[in-house]
PDB file of C-alpha atoms in Angstrom:
ATOM      1  CA  MET N   1      18.736   6.602  -1.003  1.00 54.00           C
ATOM      2  CA  MET N   2      19.676   9.661   1.022  1.00 56.00           C
ATOM      3  CA  LYS N   3      16.591  11.527  -0.189  1.00 57.00           C
ATOM      4  CA  THR N   4      14.353   8.606   0.787  1.00 59.00           C
ATOM      5  CA  LEU N   5      16.013   8.440   4.201  1.00 57.00           C
ATOM      6  CA  LEU N   6      15.509  12.154   4.768  1.00 59.00           C
ATOM      7  CA  ASP N   7      11.900  12.062   3.537  1.00 63.00           C
ATOM      8  CA  HIS N   8      11.072   9.184   5.896  1.00 54.00           C
ATOM      9  CA  LEU N   9      12.643  10.922   8.868  1.00 59.00           C
ATOM     10  CA  LEU N  10      10.783  14.166   8.140  1.00 61.00           C
ATOM     11  CA  ASP N  11       7.469  12.368   7.642  1.00 60.00           C
ATOM     12  CA  HIS N  12       7.972  10.425  10.866  1.00 53.00           C
ATOM     13  CA  ALA N  13       8.704  13.662  12.763  1.00 61.00           C
ATOM     14  CA  LYS N  14       5.574  15.319  11.319  1.00 66.00           C
ATOM     15  CA  LEU N  15       3.405  12.337  12.223  1.00 63.00           C
ATOM     16  CA  GLU N  16       4.811  12.196  15.755  1.00 69.00           C
ATOM     17  CA  ALA N  17       4.111  15.916  16.178  1.00 58.00           C
ATOM     18  CA  GLY N  18       0.605  15.627  14.717  1.00 67.00           C
ATOM     19  CA  ARG N  19       1.559  18.031  11.928  1.00 65.00           C
ATOM     20  CA  MET N  20       0.950  15.780   8.936  1.00 70.00           C
ATOM     21  CA  GLU N  21      -2.052  16.756   6.824  1.00 77.00           C
ATOM     22  CA  VAL N  22      -3.798  15.099   3.903  1.00 80.00           C
ATOM     23  CA  GLU N  23      -5.129  16.975   0.892  1.00 83.00           C
ATOM     24  CA  THR N  24      -8.555  16.713  -0.730  1.00 90.00           C
ATOM     25  CA  GLU N  25      -8.543  16.981  -4.504  1.00 93.00           C
ATOM     26  CA  THR N  26     -10.063  15.291  -7.523  1.00 95.00           C
ATOM     27  CA  PHE N  27      -7.654  12.958  -9.314  1.00 95.00           C
ATOM     28  CA  ASN N  28      -7.615  10.054 -11.741  1.00 95.00           C
ATOM     29  CA  LEU N  29      -7.121   6.920  -9.658  1.00 94.00           C
ATOM     30  CA  ARG N  30      -6.455   4.649 -12.623  1.00 93.00           C
ATOM     31  CA  GLN N  31      -3.754   7.021 -13.839  1.00 93.00           C
ATOM     32  CA  VAL N  32      -2.102   7.059 -10.411  1.00 94.00           C
ATOM     33  CA  LEU N  33      -2.074   3.250 -10.351  1.00 94.00           C
ATOM     34  CA  ALA N  34      -0.633   2.982 -13.873  1.00 93.00           C
ATOM     35  CA  ARG N  35       2.079   5.581 -13.281  1.00 94.00           C
ATOM     36  CA  THR N  36       3.071   4.018  -9.975  1.00 94.00           C
ATOM     37  CA  LEU N  37       3.432   0.638 -11.663  1.00 94.00           C
ATOM     38  CA  ARG N  38       5.561   2.114 -14.464  1.00 94.00           C
ATOM     39  CA  LEU N  39       7.861   3.694 -11.887  1.00 94.00           C
ATOM     40  CA  TRP N  40       8.846   0.250 -10.575  1.00 95.00           C
ATOM     41  CA  GLN N  41       8.684  -1.736 -13.816  1.00 95.00           C
ATOM     42  CA  ARG N  42      12.373  -1.350 -14.685  1.00 95.00           C
ATOM     43  CA  GLU N  43      13.544  -2.394 -11.235  1.00 95.00           C
ATOM     44  CA  ALA N  44      11.314  -5.469 -11.366  1.00 96.00           C
ATOM     45  CA  VAL N  45      12.681  -6.432 -14.791  1.00 95.00           C
ATOM     46  CA  ASP N  46      16.255  -5.938 -13.587  1.00 96.00           C
ATOM     47  CA  GLN N  47      15.536  -8.346 -10.730  1.00 95.00           C
ATOM     48  CA  GLY N  48      13.927 -10.875 -13.053  1.00 96.00           C
ATOM     49  CA  LEU N  49      10.503 -10.373 -11.450  1.00 97.00           C
ATOM     50  CA  ARG N  50       7.047  -9.903 -12.933  1.00 96.00           C
ATOM     51  CA  LEU N  51       5.198  -6.785 -11.792  1.00 96.00           C
ATOM     52  CA  ARG N  52       1.467  -7.058 -12.426  1.00 95.00           C
ATOM     53  CA  LEU N  53      -1.612  -4.883 -11.972  1.00 94.00           C
ATOM     54  CA  GLU N  54      -4.943  -6.704 -11.686  1.00 95.00           C
ATOM     55  CA  GLY N  55      -8.476  -5.335 -11.467  1.00 93.00           C
ATOM     56  CA  ALA N  56      -7.727  -1.663 -12.216  1.00 88.00           C
ATOM     57  CA  ALA N  57     -10.677  -1.556 -14.637  1.00 86.00           C
ATOM     58  CA  HIS N  58     -13.024  -2.192 -11.694  1.00 81.00           C
ATOM     59  CA  ALA N  59     -11.852   0.955  -9.902  1.00 85.00           C
ATOM     60  CA  PRO N  60     -13.518   4.328 -10.548  1.00 87.00           C
ATOM     61  CA  ALA N  61     -11.565   6.710 -12.762  1.00 90.00           C
ATOM     62  CA  TRP N  62     -12.100   9.966 -10.842  1.00 93.00           C
ATOM     63  CA  VAL N  63     -12.112  10.126  -7.052  1.00 95.00           C
ATOM     64  CA  VAL N  64     -11.518  12.709  -4.325  1.00 95.00           C
ATOM     65  CA  GLY N  65      -8.627  12.272  -1.901  1.00 94.00           C
ATOM     66  CA  ASP N  66      -4.887  12.738  -1.516  1.00 91.00           C
ATOM     67  CA  ALA N  67      -3.215  11.308  -4.613  1.00 93.00           C
ATOM     68  CA  THR N  68       0.268  12.092  -3.292  1.00 89.00           C
ATOM     69  CA  ARG N  69      -0.222  10.170  -0.059  1.00 90.00           C
ATOM     70  CA  ILE N  70      -1.869   7.230  -1.786  1.00 95.00           C
ATOM     71  CA  ARG N  71       1.057   7.104  -4.194  1.00 93.00           C
ATOM     72  CA  GLN N  72       3.477   7.324  -1.260  1.00 90.00           C
ATOM     73  CA  VAL N  73       1.892   4.354   0.498  1.00 94.00           C
ATOM     74  CA  LEU N  74       1.877   2.301  -2.701  1.00 96.00           C
ATOM     75  CA  ASN N  75       5.517   3.165  -3.396  1.00 93.00           C
ATOM     76  CA  ASN N  76       6.481   2.044   0.105  1.00 92.00           C
ATOM     77  CA  LEU N  77       4.593  -1.229  -0.252  1.00 96.00           C
ATOM     78  CA  ILE N  78       5.883  -2.023  -3.744  1.00 96.00           C
ATOM     79  CA  SER N  79       9.446  -1.081  -2.824  1.00 93.00           C
ATOM     80  CA  ASN N  80       9.260  -3.342   0.205  1.00 92.00           C
ATOM     81  CA  ALA N  81       7.826  -6.216  -1.837  1.00 95.00           C
ATOM     82  CA  LEU N  82      10.530  -5.954  -4.510  1.00 95.00           C
ATOM     83  CA  LYS N  83      13.226  -5.679  -1.874  1.00 91.00           C
ATOM     84  CA  PHE N  84      12.400  -9.025  -0.318  1.00 91.00           C
ATOM     85  CA  THR N  85      11.292 -11.000  -3.389  1.00 95.00           C
ATOM     86  CA  GLN N  86      14.017 -12.994  -5.108  1.00 93.00           C
ATOM     87  CA  ASP N  87      11.927 -14.687  -7.788  1.00 94.00           C
ATOM     88  CA  GLY N  88       8.349 -14.868  -8.946  1.00 96.00           C
ATOM     89  CA  ALA N  89       6.089 -11.819  -9.010  1.00 96.00           C
ATOM     90  CA  VAL N  90       4.751  -8.778  -7.208  1.00 97.00           C
ATOM     91  CA  THR N  91       1.059  -8.243  -7.890  1.00 97.00           C
ATOM     92  CA  ILE N  92      -1.027  -5.140  -7.207  1.00 97.00           C
ATOM     93  CA  ARG N  93      -4.646  -6.291  -7.027  1.00 97.00           C
ATOM     94  CA  ILE N  94      -7.562  -3.825  -6.991  1.00 96.00           C
ATOM     95  CA  ARG N  95     -11.073  -4.422  -5.690  1.00 95.00           C
ATOM     96  CA  ALA N  96     -13.814  -1.819  -5.433  1.00 93.00           C
ATOM     97  CA  TRP N  97     -17.490  -1.611  -4.554  1.00 91.00           C
ATOM     98  CA  ASP N  98     -20.111   1.064  -3.892  1.00 87.00           C
ATOM     99  CA  GLN N  99     -19.909   2.207  -0.289  1.00 83.00           C
ATOM    100  CA  ASP N 100     -22.838   4.596  -0.799  1.00 82.00           C
ATOM    101  CA  PRO N 101     -24.267   6.486  -3.814  1.00 83.00           C
ATOM    102  CA  ASP N 102     -21.350   8.933  -3.862  1.00 88.00           C
ATOM    103  CA  ALA N 103     -18.359   6.982  -2.570  1.00 92.00           C
ATOM    104  CA  THR N 104     -16.302   3.933  -3.425  1.00 92.00           C
ATOM    105  CA  ALA N 105     -14.690   1.500  -1.024  1.00 95.00           C
ATOM    106  CA  LEU N 106     -11.299   0.530  -2.375  1.00 95.00           C
ATOM    107  CA  ILE N 107      -9.049  -2.394  -1.511  1.00 96.00           C
ATOM    108  CA  ILE N 108      -5.483  -2.404  -2.867  1.00 97.00           C
ATOM    109  CA  GLU N 109      -3.425  -5.514  -2.178  1.00 97.00           C
ATOM    110  CA  VAL N 110       0.317  -5.754  -2.790  1.00 98.00           C
ATOM    111  CA  ILE N 111       1.166  -9.442  -2.974  1.00 97.00           C
ATOM    112  CA  ASP N 112       4.679 -10.855  -3.228  1.00 97.00           C
ATOM    113  CA  THR N 113       6.224 -14.299  -3.593  1.00 96.00           C
ATOM    114  CA  GLY N 114       9.043 -13.564  -1.161  1.00 94.00           C
ATOM    115  CA  PRO N 115      10.181 -15.552   1.888  1.00 93.00           C
ATOM    116  CA  GLY N 116       7.191 -14.590   4.004  1.00 93.00           C
ATOM    117  CA  MET N 117       7.236 -13.824   7.734  1.00 92.00           C
ATOM    118  CA  ASN N 118       6.535 -15.646  10.941  1.00 91.00           C
ATOM    119  CA  ALA N 119       4.197 -14.428  13.676  1.00 90.00           C
ATOM    120  CA  GLN N 120       6.997 -12.734  15.633  1.00 89.00           C
ATOM    121  CA  GLN N 121       8.138 -10.759  12.598  1.00 89.00           C
ATOM    122  CA  LEU N 122       4.564  -9.722  11.821  1.00 89.00           C
ATOM    123  CA  SER N 123       4.082  -8.461  15.356  1.00 87.00           C
ATOM    124  CA  ARG N 124       7.000  -6.033  14.859  1.00 86.00           C
ATOM    125  CA  LEU N 125       6.261  -5.099  11.270  1.00 89.00           C
ATOM    126  CA  PHE N 126       4.787  -1.623  11.831  1.00 87.00           C
ATOM    127  CA  THR N 127       7.124  -0.622  14.682  1.00 86.00           C
ATOM    128  CA  PRO N 128       9.212   2.453  13.732  1.00 76.00           C
ATOM    129  CA  PHE N 129      12.912   1.719  13.082  1.00 59.00           C
ATOM    130  CA  ASP N 130      12.349  -2.037  13.534  1.00 63.00           C
ATOM    131  CA  GLN N 131      13.226  -4.090  10.441  1.00 60.00           C
ATOM    132  CA  THR N 132      12.019  -7.361  12.063  1.00 52.00           C
ATOM    133  CA  GLU N 133      15.350  -9.184  11.905  1.00 55.00           C
ATOM    134  CA  SER N 134      19.051  -8.396  12.193  1.00 48.00           C
ATOM    135  CA  GLY N 135      21.031  -7.728   9.050  1.00 42.00           C
ATOM    136  CA  VAL N 136      18.136  -6.374   6.984  1.00 47.00           C
ATOM    137  CA  SER N 137      19.478  -2.822   6.988  1.00 48.00           C
ATOM    138  CA  ALA N 138      22.942  -3.956   5.934  1.00 41.00           C
ATOM    139  CA  ARG N 139      21.565  -6.093   3.075  1.00 48.00           C
ATOM    140  CA  HIS N 140      18.770  -3.881   1.803  1.00 46.00           C
ATOM    141  CA  GLY N 141      19.209  -0.432   3.348  1.00 50.00           C
ATOM    142  CA  GLY N 142      16.289   1.596   4.627  1.00 54.00           C
ATOM    143  CA  THR N 143      15.242   3.003   7.968  1.00 59.00           C
ATOM    144  CA  GLY N 144      12.485   0.686   9.123  1.00 67.00           C
ATOM    145  CA  LEU N 145      10.065   3.621   8.836  1.00 82.00           C
ATOM    146  CA  GLY N 146       8.322   3.029   5.515  1.00 82.00           C
ATOM    147  CA  LEU N 147       5.634   0.641   6.769  1.00 91.00           C
ATOM    148  CA  SER N 148       5.063   2.593   9.970  1.00 88.00           C
ATOM    149  CA  ILE N 149       4.555   5.789   7.967  1.00 86.00           C
ATOM    150  CA  SER N 150       2.279   3.979   5.510  1.00 90.00           C
ATOM    151  CA  ARG N 151       0.067   2.738   8.328  1.00 91.00           C
ATOM    152  CA  GLU N 152      -0.293   6.201   9.825  1.00 89.00           C
ATOM    153  CA  LEU N 153      -0.978   7.781   6.436  1.00 90.00           C
ATOM    154  CA  ALA N 154      -3.703   5.200   5.821  1.00 93.00           C
ATOM    155  CA  GLN N 155      -5.279   6.134   9.146  1.00 92.00           C
ATOM    156  CA  LEU N 156      -5.063   9.863   8.355  1.00 89.00           C
ATOM    157  CA  MET N 157      -6.962   9.167   5.143  1.00 92.00           C
ATOM    158  CA  GLY N 158      -9.647   7.341   7.118  1.00 94.00           C
ATOM    159  CA  GLY N 159      -8.475   3.892   6.046  1.00 95.00           C
ATOM    160  CA  TRP N 160      -6.501   0.998   7.429  1.00 96.00           C
ATOM    161  CA  LEU N 161      -3.554  -1.185   6.530  1.00 96.00           C
ATOM    162  CA  THR N 162      -2.995  -4.857   7.315  1.00 95.00           C
ATOM    163  CA  ALA N 163      -0.358  -7.453   6.572  1.00 95.00           C
ATOM    164  CA  ARG N 164      -0.702 -11.211   6.465  1.00 95.00           C
ATOM    165  CA  SER N 165       1.953 -13.772   5.743  1.00 94.00           C
ATOM    166  CA  THR N 166       3.128 -17.308   6.260  1.00 92.00           C
ATOM    167  CA  LYS N 167       6.796 -18.201   6.407  1.00 93.00           C
ATOM    168  CA  GLY N 168       7.910 -19.443   3.023  1.00 92.00           C
ATOM    169  CA  GLU N 169       4.719 -18.357   1.251  1.00 93.00           C
ATOM    170  CA  GLY N 170       5.130 -14.648   0.585  1.00 95.00           C
ATOM    171  CA  ALA N 171       3.214 -11.732   2.071  1.00 96.00           C
ATOM    172  CA  THR N 172       0.136  -9.637   1.307  1.00 97.00           C
ATOM    173  CA  PHE N 173      -0.283  -6.006   2.356  1.00 97.00           C
ATOM    174  CA  THR N 174      -3.821  -4.631   2.171  1.00 97.00           C
ATOM    175  CA  LEU N 175      -4.672  -0.932   1.970  1.00 97.00           C
ATOM    176  CA  ALA N 176      -8.371  -0.094   2.416  1.00 97.00           C
ATOM    177  CA  LEU N 177      -9.806   3.366   1.727  1.00 96.00           C
ATOM    178  CA  THR N 178     -13.199   4.941   1.151  1.00 95.00           C
ATOM    179  CA  LEU N 179     -13.003   7.666  -1.491  1.00 95.00           C
ATOM    180  CA  PRO N 180     -15.762  10.026  -2.649  1.00 94.00           C
ATOM    181  CA  GLU N 181     -16.304   9.889  -6.389  1.00 90.00           C
ATOM    182  CA  GLY N 182     -15.036  12.871  -8.361  1.00 86.00           C
ATOM    183  CA  PRO N 183     -17.304  15.050 -10.517  1.00 81.00           C
ATOM    184  CA  SER N 184     -16.142  13.309 -13.695  1.00 59.00           C
ATOM    185  CA  ALA N 185     -16.881   9.861 -12.315  1.00 46.00           C
ATOM    186  CA  GLY N 186     -19.947   7.860 -13.159  1.00 45.00           C
ATOM    187  CA  ARG N 187     -21.192   4.387 -12.629  1.00 43.00           C
ATOM    188  CA  ALA N 188     -20.477   3.599 -16.275  1.00 38.00           C
ATOM    189  CA  ALA N 189     -16.816   4.520 -15.753  1.00 41.00           C
ATOM    190  CA  ARG N 190     -16.207   1.384 -13.711  1.00 42.00           C
ATOM    191  CA  GLY N 191     -15.376  -0.615 -16.805  1.00 41.00           C
ATOM    192  CA  GLY N 192     -16.192  -3.935 -15.158  1.00 39.00           C
ATOM    193  CA  PRO N 193     -18.650  -5.824 -12.995  1.00 37.00           C
ATOM    194  CA  ARG N 194     -19.281  -5.071  -9.339  1.00 38.00           C
ATOM    195  CA  ILE N 195     -17.166  -7.097  -6.953  1.00 37.00           C
ATOM    196  CA  PRO N 196     -18.780  -8.447  -3.776  1.00 41.00           C
ATOM    197  CA  ARG N 197     -17.710  -6.538  -0.703  1.00 41.00           C
ATOM    198  CA  PRO N 198     -15.122  -8.574   1.226  1.00 41.00           C
ATOM    199  CA  GLN N 199     -15.099  -8.763   4.987  1.00 44.00           C
ATOM    200  CA  ARG N 200     -12.401  -6.842   6.803  1.00 44.00           C
ATOM    201  CA  PRO N 201      -9.643  -9.294   7.824  1.00 44.00           C
ATOM    202  CA  GLN N 202      -9.532 -10.148  11.507  1.00 42.00           C
ATOM    203  CA  PRO N 203      -6.209 -10.085  13.395  1.00 40.00           C
ATOM    204  CA  SER N 204      -4.699 -13.504  14.009  1.00 36.00           C
ATOM    205  CA  ILE N 205      -1.376 -15.070  14.805  1.00 33.00           C
ATOM    206  CA  VAL N 206      -0.280 -14.455  11.218  1.00 37.00           C
ATOM    207  CA  GLU N 207      -1.931 -11.105  10.720  1.00 38.00           C
ATOM    208  CA  ARG N 208      -1.686  -7.801  12.481  1.00 37.00           C
ATOM    209  CA  ALA N 209      -4.491  -5.342  11.836  1.00 36.00           C
ATOM    210  CA  ILE N 210      -4.125  -1.643  12.349  1.00 34.00           C
ATOM    211  CA  PRO N 211      -6.355  -0.348  15.168  1.00 34.00           C
TER     212      PRO N 211
END
């Protein structure tokens, strides 16, 4: 807990100072997704929750980007989902399509069956140090920085992050990135059919999009 607190504070300071950088390297996206899921599997089981990964076969295997930062955003989102979900499931859903001949557009959704949020809570969701309601820190710990950092990391990687929710009906966090395909990638490596390109969600009373 102390390490996470320190890491969040340091990342926030770097982002505020404009000193955060993202790396460009070839990595196995499917492997990153699988390892991230395994990291949280035990905690989900201990809480009596199902942790599921859907659609990973549709994603390219090898891409170019910052695997560490993508993993960091996913860890923040999954941790947050498990923290606020008492029963049911947390689902990581993958969608991908060809952005151009050499790049893939990727949508990663983290969907929980938690208590959901109202419009006021959503409007404060990505505000640093704001945990949207009193008592959250005492019950669950944390700094209120994880989602703020995740949003800024998504922007640094040329992507965006949104959240939508209805009170009593859980929440969905959507990370969207465009990643060049790595040298070992190929169209045959998709392992599944093409998925129609979804429209980018529009901000509404129950959704706050990242500018």
